[in-house]
Amino acid sequence: MVKRTSHQNADCLIARPLDAIGDWWSLLIVRDAFDGMRRFGEFQKSLGVAKNILSARLRNLVAHGILETVPAPDGRAHHEYVLTERGRGLFYVLVALRQWGEAYFSGPGEPYTFMVDTRTGRPIRRLEVHAEDGRLLAPGETRLADFRQQPQ
Amino acid sequence: MVKRTSHQNADCLIARPLDAIGDWWSLLIVRDAFDGMRRFGEFQKSLGVAKNILSARLRNLVAHGILETVPAPDGRAHHEYVLTERGRGLFYVLVALRQWGEAYFSGPGEPYTFMVDTRTGRPIRRLEVHAEDGRLLAPGETRLADFRQQPQ
DNA sequence: CCGCAATGGTTTCAAGTTGAAACCGATATG
DNA sequence: CATATCGGTTTCAACTTGAAACCATTGCGG
């Protein structure tokens, strides 16, 4: 064996992101960061993950520019972790994953939960994929693989 | 140690889906499936993954109802793998991941690639999150964590 | 100043996972 | 009949994961 294969240098722009977040914990850390968590202990308590694993994941997320460390506001020795712009870009991935979970992984008899607009408390709409001209596109009507061609 | 921790029974509807697809290969297999691949050898050649790993991943995807096996049309001994409805639901996750990759993982000097509407060959629009009333929501204006409340 | 708890990690080590390569059985194919 | 191809499984060493122990810094009560 060598190391676990990395997609970092893959041509595919679906593969490369997976190098940053394609493990069992990273997206959950990012989700918690969206929910306002910033500190090591908060993540650890929320996720129940071993501290060494959390430490490695946070380091990896920082290395990939998804989180950044900022000095703790209360002048503590240790810093806090906050989302970068790149990290905030993961919002749509989380929404898509969440809606997929709602649609297909919601157990029967389970309290129905959903994402809400924080301003109104009302559920949000489902994601849609639209063509340039506004047409609604169904799964399969879009080519996911790279397609090299100048727009215009 | 025990086994790698599973999110299968997590309450969180972001965590549970990660149990099915939260590893380094599964989403790439699904992407290839969207691109029309059906056979073991096709996936293996496309991904360059070891055969035992591919075998395990396909089994896992079938077990989670994302792929299903169908008899090979040319009457071969072995079957093919096709997306189920649940699997096709991953379309939005792939689009979100792809657009994130386009926005933040595209190297400078790299040929610009993008997803296209297969009907017109034109790029698709970026995903947007909308409130129930149609308002465009920015990252952070939606609560990702579970929110239990009856709609209506 | 001293002791003790909390926070934020790192180290250690056994068990589990991954990947390359070898192997195998069931068709095709020449 | 010999060989090739497809679709895997087996084997085994290296790597990763996770639980627990350990450690350094800061905060606080006395």
mmCIF file of C-alpha atoms (C1' of nucleotides) in Angstrom:
data_model
loop_
_atom_site.group_PDB
_atom_site.id
_atom_site.type_symbol
_atom_site.label_atom_id
_atom_site.label_comp_id
_atom_site.label_asym_id
_atom_site.label_seq_id
_atom_site.Cartn_x
_atom_site.Cartn_y
_atom_site.Cartn_z
ATOM 1 C CA MET A 1 0.000 0.000 0.000
ATOM 2 C CA VAL A 2 0.929 3.565 -0.143
ATOM 3 C CA LYS A 3 -1.141 6.215 1.523
ATOM 4 C CA ARG A 4 -4.839 6.522 1.069
ATOM 5 C CA THR A 5 -5.278 7.722 -2.468
ATOM 6 C CA SER A 6 -5.759 11.445 -2.730
ATOM 7 C CA HIS A 7 -7.997 13.148 -5.250
ATOM 8 C CA GLN A 8 -6.160 16.404 -4.762
ATOM 9 C CA ASN A 9 -4.713 16.503 -8.229
ATOM 10 C CA ALA A 10 -7.599 14.903 -10.024
ATOM 11 C CA ASP A 11 -8.842 16.680 -13.095
ATOM 12 C CA CYS A 12 -12.398 16.228 -12.018
ATOM 13 C CA LEU A 13 -13.880 19.103 -10.082
ATOM 14 C CA ILE A 14 -16.089 16.759 -8.148
ATOM 15 C CA ALA A 15 -13.145 14.652 -7.083
ATOM 16 C CA ARG A 16 -10.891 17.458 -5.927
ATOM 17 C CA PRO A 17 -13.306 18.854 -3.351
ATOM 18 C CA LEU A 18 -13.725 15.392 -1.913
ATOM 19 C CA ASP A 19 -10.103 15.512 -0.909
ATOM 20 C CA ALA A 20 -10.953 18.313 1.469
ATOM 21 C CA ILE A 21 -14.250 17.109 2.865
ATOM 22 C CA GLY A 22 -14.723 13.519 1.743
ATOM 23 C CA ASP A 23 -14.425 11.810 5.069
ATOM 24 C CA TRP A 24 -16.795 10.872 7.813
ATOM 25 C CA TRP A 25 -16.368 13.962 9.974
ATOM 26 C CA SER A 26 -15.419 17.044 8.013
ATOM 27 C CA LEU A 27 -18.853 17.981 6.734
ATOM 28 C CA LEU A 28 -20.302 17.547 10.186
ATOM 29 C CA ILE A 29 -17.731 19.948 11.571
ATOM 30 C CA VAL A 30 -18.657 22.422 8.849
ATOM 31 C CA ARG A 31 -22.330 21.976 9.648
ATOM 32 C CA ASP A 32 -21.630 22.774 13.285
ATOM 33 C CA ALA A 33 -19.603 25.776 12.217
ATOM 34 C CA PHE A 34 -22.652 27.024 10.308
ATOM 35 C CA ASP A 35 -24.602 26.589 13.496
ATOM 36 C CA GLY A 36 -22.221 28.959 15.214
ATOM 37 C CA MET A 37 -19.757 26.643 16.876
ATOM 38 C CA ARG A 38 -16.215 27.937 17.031
ATOM 39 C CA ARG A 39 -14.353 26.121 19.751
ATOM 40 C CA PHE A 40 -12.638 22.781 19.952
ATOM 41 C CA GLY A 41 -14.678 21.708 22.920
ATOM 42 C CA GLU A 42 -17.957 22.616 21.283
ATOM 43 C CA PHE A 43 -17.214 20.493 18.244
ATOM 44 C CA GLN A 44 -15.990 17.661 20.371
ATOM 45 C CA LYS A 45 -19.060 17.639 22.543
ATOM 46 C CA SER A 46 -21.428 17.967 19.607
ATOM 47 C CA LEU A 47 -19.869 15.230 17.514
ATOM 48 C CA GLY A 48 -18.596 12.860 20.158
ATOM 49 C CA VAL A 49 -15.488 12.327 18.093
ATOM 50 C CA ALA A 50 -12.131 11.431 19.617
ATOM 51 C CA LYS A 51 -10.016 14.472 20.315
ATOM 52 C CA ASN A 52 -7.107 13.369 18.181
ATOM 53 C CA ILE A 53 -9.397 12.794 15.221
ATOM 54 C CA LEU A 54 -11.080 16.142 15.688
ATOM 55 C CA SER A 55 -7.693 17.765 15.932
ATOM 56 C CA ALA A 56 -6.569 16.169 12.675
ATOM 57 C CA ARG A 57 -9.806 17.117 10.907
ATOM 58 C CA LEU A 58 -9.684 20.717 12.019
ATOM 59 C CA ARG A 59 -6.084 20.911 10.852
ATOM 60 C CA ASN A 60 -7.086 19.484 7.500
ATOM 61 C CA LEU A 61 -9.985 21.896 7.107
ATOM 62 C CA VAL A 62 -7.718 24.807 7.950
ATOM 63 C CA ALA A 63 -5.108 23.517 5.507
ATOM 64 C CA HIS A 64 -7.753 23.420 2.773
ATOM 65 C CA GLY A 65 -8.879 26.939 3.530
ATOM 66 C CA ILE A 66 -12.327 25.954 4.730
ATOM 67 C CA LEU A 67 -11.820 27.056 8.297
ATOM 68 C CA GLU A 68 -9.389 29.559 9.676
ATOM 69 C CA THR A 69 -8.159 30.095 13.184
ATOM 70 C CA VAL A 70 -8.753 33.407 14.872
ATOM 71 C CA PRO A 71 -7.558 34.488 18.294
ATOM 72 C CA ALA A 72 -10.100 33.812 20.982
ATOM 73 C CA PRO A 73 -12.043 36.988 21.742
ATOM 74 C CA ASP A 74 -11.721 36.585 25.487
ATOM 75 C CA GLY A 75 -7.958 36.575 25.292
ATOM 76 C CA ARG A 76 -7.606 32.883 25.939
ATOM 77 C CA ALA A 77 -4.506 31.023 24.996
ATOM 78 C CA HIS A 78 -6.185 29.036 22.284
ATOM 79 C CA HIS A 79 -7.861 30.197 19.163
ATOM 80 C CA GLU A 80 -11.232 29.567 17.612
ATOM 81 C CA TYR A 81 -12.206 28.122 14.249
ATOM 82 C CA VAL A 82 -14.411 30.065 11.864
ATOM 83 C CA LEU A 83 -15.575 29.439 8.320
ATOM 84 C CA THR A 84 -13.765 31.164 5.496
ATOM 85 C CA GLU A 85 -15.550 32.287 2.375
ATOM 86 C CA ARG A 86 -14.614 28.982 0.772
ATOM 87 C CA GLY A 87 -16.076 27.234 3.760
ATOM 88 C CA ARG A 88 -19.292 29.214 3.567
ATOM 89 C CA GLY A 89 -19.502 28.085 -0.044
ATOM 90 C CA LEU A 90 -20.237 24.625 1.282
ATOM 91 C CA PHE A 91 -23.670 25.846 2.313
ATOM 92 C CA TYR A 92 -25.271 24.516 -0.846
ATOM 93 C CA VAL A 93 -23.633 21.129 -0.435
ATOM 94 C CA LEU A 94 -25.032 20.892 3.076
ATOM 95 C CA VAL A 95 -28.485 21.972 1.962
ATOM 96 C CA ALA A 96 -28.440 19.409 -0.842
ATOM 97 C CA LEU A 97 -27.269 16.678 1.487
ATOM 98 C CA ARG A 98 -29.843 17.627 4.086
ATOM 99 C CA GLN A 99 -32.706 17.630 1.613
ATOM 100 C CA TRP A 100 -31.589 14.276 0.304
ATOM 101 C CA GLY A 101 -31.547 13.016 3.868
ATOM 102 C CA GLU A 102 -35.006 14.403 4.502
ATOM 103 C CA ALA A 103 -36.367 12.781 1.388
ATOM 104 C CA TYR A 104 -34.791 9.356 1.672
ATOM 105 C CA PHE A 105 -33.363 8.767 5.130
ATOM 106 C CA SER A 106 -36.199 9.901 7.300
ATOM 107 C CA GLY A 107 -37.446 6.909 9.227
ATOM 108 C CA PRO A 108 -41.164 6.239 9.399
ATOM 109 C CA GLY A 109 -42.653 7.408 12.643
ATOM 110 C CA GLU A 110 -39.794 9.812 13.083
ATOM 111 C CA PRO A 111 -40.591 13.412 13.883
ATOM 112 C CA TYR A 112 -40.493 15.251 10.620
ATOM 113 C CA THR A 113 -37.786 17.855 10.624
ATOM 114 C CA PHE A 114 -36.806 20.312 7.975
ATOM 115 C CA MET A 115 -34.626 23.284 7.320
ATOM 116 C CA VAL A 116 -36.085 26.667 7.999
ATOM 117 C CA ASP A 117 -35.516 30.234 6.995
ATOM 118 C CA THR A 118 -34.167 31.749 10.200
ATOM 119 C CA ARG A 119 -36.003 34.977 9.565
ATOM 120 C CA THR A 120 -39.499 33.559 9.276
ATOM 121 C CA GLY A 121 -39.137 30.090 10.742
ATOM 122 C CA ARG A 122 -40.779 28.674 7.643
ATOM 123 C CA PRO A 123 -39.383 25.740 5.667
ATOM 124 C CA ILE A 124 -37.208 26.584 2.700
ATOM 125 C CA ARG A 125 -37.848 25.429 -0.833
ATOM 126 C CA ARG A 126 -36.232 22.426 -2.388
ATOM 127 C CA LEU A 127 -33.157 23.020 -4.499
ATOM 128 C CA GLU A 128 -33.689 23.151 -8.225
ATOM 129 C CA VAL A 129 -31.304 23.092 -11.154
ATOM 130 C CA HIS A 130 -32.059 25.564 -13.890
ATOM 131 C CA ALA A 131 -30.727 25.973 -17.386
ATOM 132 C CA GLU A 132 -29.332 29.285 -18.490
ATOM 133 C CA ASP A 133 -32.717 30.166 -19.956
ATOM 134 C CA GLY A 134 -34.486 29.302 -16.716
ATOM 135 C CA ARG A 135 -35.823 25.897 -17.725
ATOM 136 C CA LEU A 136 -36.040 23.473 -14.812
ATOM 137 C CA LEU A 137 -33.635 20.589 -15.349
ATOM 138 C CA ALA A 138 -34.239 17.097 -14.061
ATOM 139 C CA PRO A 139 -31.496 14.776 -12.847
ATOM 140 C CA GLY A 140 -29.720 13.462 -15.894
ATOM 141 C CA GLU A 141 -30.355 16.483 -18.050
ATOM 142 C CA THR A 142 -27.052 17.945 -17.024
ATOM 143 C CA ARG A 143 -23.641 16.606 -17.805
ATOM 144 C CA LEU A 144 -21.717 16.345 -14.569
ATOM 145 C CA ALA A 145 -18.366 15.474 -16.043
ATOM 146 C CA ASP A 146 -16.011 18.204 -17.100
ATOM 147 C CA PHE A 147 -16.920 19.884 -20.282
ATOM 148 C CA ARG A 148 -14.310 22.115 -21.779
ATOM 149 C CA GLN A 149 -15.681 24.821 -23.976
ATOM 150 C CA GLN A 150 -15.630 28.544 -23.785
ATOM 151 C CA PRO A 151 -18.897 29.979 -22.604
ATOM 152 C CA GLN A 152 -20.259 32.415 -25.158
ATOM 153 C CA MET B 1 -10.904 0.632 18.999
ATOM 154 C CA VAL B 2 -14.181 -0.632 17.792
ATOM 155 C CA LYS B 3 -15.284 -0.161 14.229
ATOM 156 C CA ARG B 4 -15.183 3.124 12.465
ATOM 157 C CA THR B 5 -17.980 5.098 14.009
ATOM 158 C CA SER B 6 -21.155 4.967 12.000
ATOM 159 C CA HIS B 7 -23.583 7.833 11.642
ATOM 160 C CA GLN B 8 -26.322 5.457 10.588
ATOM 161 C CA ASN B 9 -28.444 6.018 13.650
ATOM 162 C CA ALA B 10 -27.623 9.669 14.160
ATOM 163 C CA ASP B 11 -30.557 11.956 14.660
ATOM 164 C CA CYS B 12 -29.102 14.473 12.290
ATOM 165 C CA LEU B 13 -30.286 14.187 8.714
ATOM 166 C CA ILE B 14 -26.973 15.451 7.457
ATOM 167 C CA ALA B 15 -25.073 12.817 9.375
ATOM 168 C CA ARG B 16 -27.143 9.833 8.350
ATOM 169 C CA PRO B 17 -26.620 10.258 4.606
ATOM 170 C CA LEU B 18 -22.894 10.494 5.204
ATOM 171 C CA ASP B 19 -22.994 6.931 6.379
ATOM 172 C CA ALA B 20 -23.955 5.910 2.878
ATOM 173 C CA ILE B 21 -21.740 8.177 0.824
ATOM 174 C CA GLY B 22 -19.259 9.798 3.183
ATOM 175 C CA ASP B 23 -16.106 8.170 1.953
ATOM 176 C CA TRP B 24 -13.534 8.903 -0.671
ATOM 177 C CA TRP B 25 -15.050 6.886 -3.493
ATOM 178 C CA SER B 26 -18.810 6.518 -3.261
ATOM 179 C CA LEU B 27 -19.788 9.888 -4.675
ATOM 180 C CA LEU B 28 -17.396 9.393 -7.564
ATOM 181 C CA ILE B 29 -19.044 6.097 -8.369
ATOM 182 C CA VAL B 30 -22.422 7.817 -8.310
ATOM 183 C CA ARG B 31 -21.101 10.568 -10.548
ATOM 184 C CA ASP B 32 -19.950 7.958 -13.043
ATOM 185 C CA ALA B 33 -23.315 6.271 -12.791
ATOM 186 C CA PHE B 34 -24.942 9.575 -13.757
ATOM 187 C CA ASP B 35 -22.601 9.639 -16.721
ATOM 188 C CA GLY B 36 -24.058 6.331 -17.831
ATOM 189 C CA MET B 37 -21.578 3.837 -16.468
ATOM 190 C CA ARG B 38 -23.091 0.562 -15.381
ATOM 191 C CA ARG B 39 -20.397 -2.069 -15.298
ATOM 192 C CA PHE B 40 -17.744 -3.009 -12.797
ATOM 193 C CA GLY B 41 -14.972 -2.643 -15.329
ATOM 194 C CA GLU B 42 -16.133 0.794 -16.416
ATOM 195 C CA PHE B 43 -16.072 2.138 -12.884
ATOM 196 C CA GLN B 44 -12.754 0.532 -12.212
ATOM 197 C CA LYS B 45 -11.138 1.999 -15.291
ATOM 198 C CA SER B 46 -12.622 5.427 -14.733
ATOM 199 C CA LEU B 47 -11.660 5.693 -11.091
ATOM 200 C CA GLY B 48 -8.451 3.720 -10.986
ATOM 201 C CA VAL B 49 -9.542 2.259 -7.691
ATOM 202 C CA ALA B 50 -8.473 -1.169 -6.495
ATOM 203 C CA LYS B 51 -10.949 -3.867 -7.400
ATOM 204 C CA ASN B 52 -11.546 -5.005 -3.851
ATOM 205 C CA ILE B 53 -12.312 -1.456 -2.768
ATOM 206 C CA LEU B 54 -14.639 -0.906 -5.690
ATOM 207 C CA SER B 55 -16.332 -4.165 -4.904
ATOM 208 C CA ALA B 56 -16.872 -3.125 -1.286
ATOM 209 C CA ARG B 57 -18.134 0.317 -2.280
ATOM 210 C CA LEU B 58 -20.592 -1.018 -4.826
ATOM 211 C CA ARG B 59 -21.870 -3.471 -2.237
ATOM 212 C CA ASN B 60 -22.308 -0.642 0.235
ATOM 213 C CA LEU B 61 -24.127 1.544 -2.272
ATOM 214 C CA VAL B 62 -26.443 -1.306 -3.145
ATOM 215 C CA ALA B 63 -27.014 -1.988 0.552
ATOM 216 C CA HIS B 64 -27.995 1.639 1.054
ATOM 217 C CA GLY B 65 -30.391 1.551 -1.866
ATOM 218 C CA ILE B 66 -28.452 4.006 -3.993
ATOM 219 C CA LEU B 67 -27.562 1.537 -6.710
ATOM 220 C CA GLU B 68 -29.279 -1.657 -7.638
ATOM 221 C CA THR B 69 -28.060 -4.597 -9.623
ATOM 222 C CA VAL B 70 -29.843 -5.582 -12.786
ATOM 223 C CA PRO B 71 -29.122 -8.537 -15.044
ATOM 224 C CA ALA B 72 -26.777 -7.660 -17.849
ATOM 225 C CA PRO B 73 -28.752 -7.033 -21.017
ATOM 226 C CA ASP B 74 -26.444 -9.103 -23.192
ATOM 227 C CA GLY B 75 -27.073 -12.163 -21.073
ATOM 228 C CA ARG B 76 -23.683 -12.123 -19.438
ATOM 229 C CA ALA B 77 -23.094 -13.913 -16.184
ATOM 230 C CA HIS B 78 -22.650 -10.762 -14.205
ATOM 231 C CA HIS B 79 -25.009 -7.944 -13.572
ATOM 232 C CA GLU B 80 -24.842 -4.199 -13.961
ATOM 233 C CA TYR B 81 -25.270 -1.389 -11.465
ATOM 234 C CA VAL B 82 -27.833 1.334 -12.021
ATOM 235 C CA LEU B 83 -29.016 4.240 -9.924
ATOM 236 C CA THR B 84 -32.209 3.859 -7.951
ATOM 237 C CA GLU B 85 -34.539 6.762 -7.360
ATOM 238 C CA ARG B 86 -32.746 7.408 -4.092
ATOM 239 C CA GLY B 87 -29.489 7.418 -5.975
ATOM 240 C CA ARG B 88 -30.789 9.863 -8.566
ATOM 241 C CA GLY B 89 -31.716 12.105 -5.663
ATOM 242 C CA LEU B 90 -28.012 12.655 -5.155
ATOM 243 C CA PHE B 91 -27.997 14.761 -8.290
ATOM 244 C CA TYR B 92 -28.304 17.985 -6.322
ATOM 245 C CA VAL B 93 -25.502 17.008 -3.994
ATOM 246 C CA LEU B 94 -23.251 16.401 -6.974
ATOM 247 C CA VAL B 95 -24.221 19.678 -8.601
ATOM 248 C CA ALA B 96 -23.566 21.544 -5.354
ATOM 249 C CA LEU B 97 -20.233 19.850 -4.898
ATOM 250 C CA ARG B 98 -19.286 20.497 -8.482
ATOM 251 C CA GLN B 99 -20.155 24.171 -8.333
ATOM 252 C CA TRP B 100 -18.206 24.505 -5.121
ATOM 253 C CA GLY B 101 -15.278 22.876 -6.857
ATOM 254 C CA GLU B 102 -15.610 25.193 -9.831
ATOM 255 C CA ALA B 103 -15.690 28.229 -7.593
ATOM 256 C CA TYR B 104 -12.906 27.385 -5.190
ATOM 257 C CA PHE B 105 -10.790 24.517 -6.473
ATOM 258 C CA SER B 106 -10.184 25.567 -10.024
ATOM 259 C CA GLY B 107 -6.484 26.171 -10.414
ATOM 260 C CA PRO B 108 -5.296 29.311 -12.146
ATOM 261 C CA GLY B 109 -4.334 28.669 -15.747
ATOM 262 C CA GLU B 110 -6.523 25.628 -15.758
ATOM 263 C CA PRO B 111 -8.990 25.178 -18.580
ATOM 264 C CA TYR B 112 -12.270 26.481 -17.305
ATOM 265 C CA THR B 113 -14.841 23.728 -17.191
ATOM 266 C CA PHE B 114 -18.428 23.849 -16.156
ATOM 267 C CA MET B 115 -21.577 21.833 -16.110
ATOM 268 C CA VAL B 116 -23.849 22.072 -19.094
ATOM 269 C CA ASP B 117 -27.446 21.481 -19.960
ATOM 270 C CA THR B 118 -27.225 18.437 -22.198
ATOM 271 C CA ARG B 119 -29.996 19.729 -24.405
ATOM 272 C CA THR B 120 -28.442 23.054 -25.340
ATOM 273 C CA GLY B 121 -24.811 22.615 -24.330
ATOM 274 C CA ARG B 122 -25.009 25.844 -22.383
ATOM 275 C CA PRO B 123 -23.811 26.210 -18.784
ATOM 276 C CA ILE B 124 -26.406 25.781 -16.072
ATOM 277 C CA ARG B 125 -27.221 28.353 -13.434
ATOM 278 C CA ARG B 126 -25.758 28.322 -9.970
ATOM 279 C CA LEU B 127 -27.819 26.746 -7.242
ATOM 280 C CA GLU B 128 -29.805 29.097 -5.062
ATOM 281 C CA VAL B 129 -31.632 28.619 -1.803
ATOM 282 C CA HIS B 130 -35.045 30.226 -1.644
ATOM 283 C CA ALA B 131 -37.420 30.840 1.198
ATOM 284 C CA GLU B 132 -40.974 29.663 0.975
ATOM 285 C CA ASP B 133 -42.014 33.095 -0.294
ATOM 286 C CA GLY B 134 -39.307 33.071 -2.953
ATOM 287 C CA ARG B 135 -36.789 35.310 -1.224
ATOM 288 C CA LEU B 136 -33.195 34.409 -2.040
ATOM 289 C CA LEU B 137 -31.420 33.176 1.080
ATOM 290 C CA ALA B 138 -27.717 33.631 1.710
ATOM 291 C CA PRO B 139 -25.557 31.109 3.543
ATOM 292 C CA GLY B 140 -26.326 31.476 7.217
ATOM 293 C CA GLU B 141 -29.892 32.577 6.761
ATOM 294 C CA THR B 142 -31.060 29.025 7.048
ATOM 295 C CA ARG B 143 -30.849 26.807 10.045
ATOM 296 C CA LEU B 144 -29.208 23.569 9.036
ATOM 297 C CA ALA B 145 -29.746 21.688 12.232
ATOM 298 C CA ASP B 146 -32.930 19.784 12.790
ATOM 299 C CA PHE B 147 -35.895 21.895 13.589
ATOM 300 C CA ARG B 148 -38.925 20.089 14.830
ATOM 301 C CA GLN B 149 -42.137 21.898 14.178
ATOM 302 C CA GLN B 150 -45.177 21.102 12.170
ATOM 303 C CA PRO B 151 -45.257 22.872 8.856
ATOM 304 C CA GLN B 152 -48.425 24.931 8.480
ATOM 305 C "C1'" DC C 1 1.366 31.819 46.363
ATOM 306 C "C1'" DC C 2 -0.779 27.058 46.140
ATOM 307 C "C1'" DG C 3 -3.851 23.625 44.566
ATOM 308 C "C1'" DC C 4 -7.271 22.177 41.527
ATOM 309 C "C1'" DA C 5 -10.340 22.243 37.627
ATOM 310 C "C1'" DA C 6 -11.276 23.343 32.731
ATOM 311 C "C1'" DT C 7 -9.720 23.886 28.024
ATOM 312 C "C1'" DG C 8 -7.197 22.360 24.147
ATOM 313 C "C1'" DG C 9 -4.741 19.661 22.549
ATOM 314 C "C1'" DT C 10 -0.640 15.465 21.692
ATOM 315 C "C1'" DT C 11 0.998 10.708 22.398
ATOM 316 C "C1'" DT C 12 0.438 5.831 22.520
ATOM 317 C "C1'" DC C 13 -1.132 1.632 20.914
ATOM 318 C "C1'" DA C 14 -4.407 -1.978 19.456
ATOM 319 C "C1'" DA C 15 -7.765 -2.905 16.105
ATOM 320 C "C1'" DG C 16 -9.864 -1.784 11.682
ATOM 321 C "C1'" DT C 17 -9.459 -0.187 6.855
ATOM 322 C "C1'" DT C 18 -7.178 0.434 2.496
ATOM 323 C "C1'" DG C 19 -4.739 -0.800 -1.629
ATOM 324 C "C1'" DA C 20 -1.647 -3.562 -4.786
ATOM 325 C "C1'" DA C 21 -1.138 -7.767 -6.514
ATOM 326 C "C1'" DA C 22 -2.163 -12.488 -6.932
ATOM 327 C "C1'" DC C 23 -5.607 -15.616 -7.677
ATOM 328 C "C1'" DC C 24 -10.065 -17.752 -9.394
ATOM 329 C "C1'" DG C 25 -14.292 -19.106 -11.848
ATOM 330 C "C1'" DA C 26 -17.268 -18.327 -15.670
ATOM 331 C "C1'" DT C 27 -17.976 -17.141 -20.140
ATOM 332 C "C1'" DA C 28 -16.173 -15.549 -24.896
ATOM 333 C "C1'" DT C 29 -12.987 -16.025 -28.720
ATOM 334 C "C1'" DG C 30 -9.626 -17.635 -31.925
ATOM 335 C "C1'" DC D 1 -8.641 -26.609 -27.081
ATOM 336 C "C1'" DA D 2 -5.891 -22.570 -25.583
ATOM 337 C "C1'" DT D 3 -6.143 -18.092 -24.372
ATOM 338 C "C1'" DA D 4 -8.260 -13.758 -23.121
ATOM 339 C "C1'" DT D 5 -11.682 -10.983 -20.705
ATOM 340 C "C1'" DC D 6 -14.815 -9.845 -17.124
ATOM 341 C "C1'" DG D 7 -16.026 -9.677 -12.454
ATOM 342 C "C1'" DG D 8 -14.843 -10.279 -8.713
ATOM 343 C "C1'" DT D 9 -12.338 -12.579 -3.861
ATOM 344 C "C1'" DT D 10 -8.184 -13.449 -1.117
ATOM 345 C "C1'" DT D 11 -3.928 -12.112 0.996
ATOM 346 C "C1'" DC D 12 -1.023 -9.237 3.440
ATOM 347 C "C1'" DA D 13 1.558 -5.090 4.731
ATOM 348 C "C1'" DA D 14 1.065 -0.208 5.445
ATOM 349 C "C1'" DC D 15 -1.895 3.294 7.015
ATOM 350 C "C1'" DT D 16 -5.840 5.311 9.639
ATOM 351 C "C1'" DT D 17 -8.944 5.432 13.409
ATOM 352 C "C1'" DG D 18 -10.398 5.746 18.110
ATOM 353 C "C1'" DA D 19 -10.074 5.314 23.255
ATOM 354 C "C1'" DA D 20 -7.512 6.491 26.896
ATOM 355 C "C1'" DA D 21 -3.689 8.484 29.047
ATOM 356 C "C1'" DC D 22 -0.956 12.289 29.299
ATOM 357 C "C1'" DC D 23 0.521 17.238 29.156
ATOM 358 C "C1'" DA D 24 0.633 22.434 29.008
ATOM 359 C "C1'" DT D 25 -1.731 26.705 29.785
ATOM 360 C "C1'" DT D 26 -5.091 29.562 31.954
ATOM 361 C "C1'" DG D 27 -8.640 30.607 35.568
ATOM 362 C "C1'" DC D 28 -10.009 30.670 40.132
ATOM 363 C "C1'" DG D 29 -10.712 29.806 45.272
ATOM 364 C "C1'" DG D 30 -8.468 30.216 49.340
#
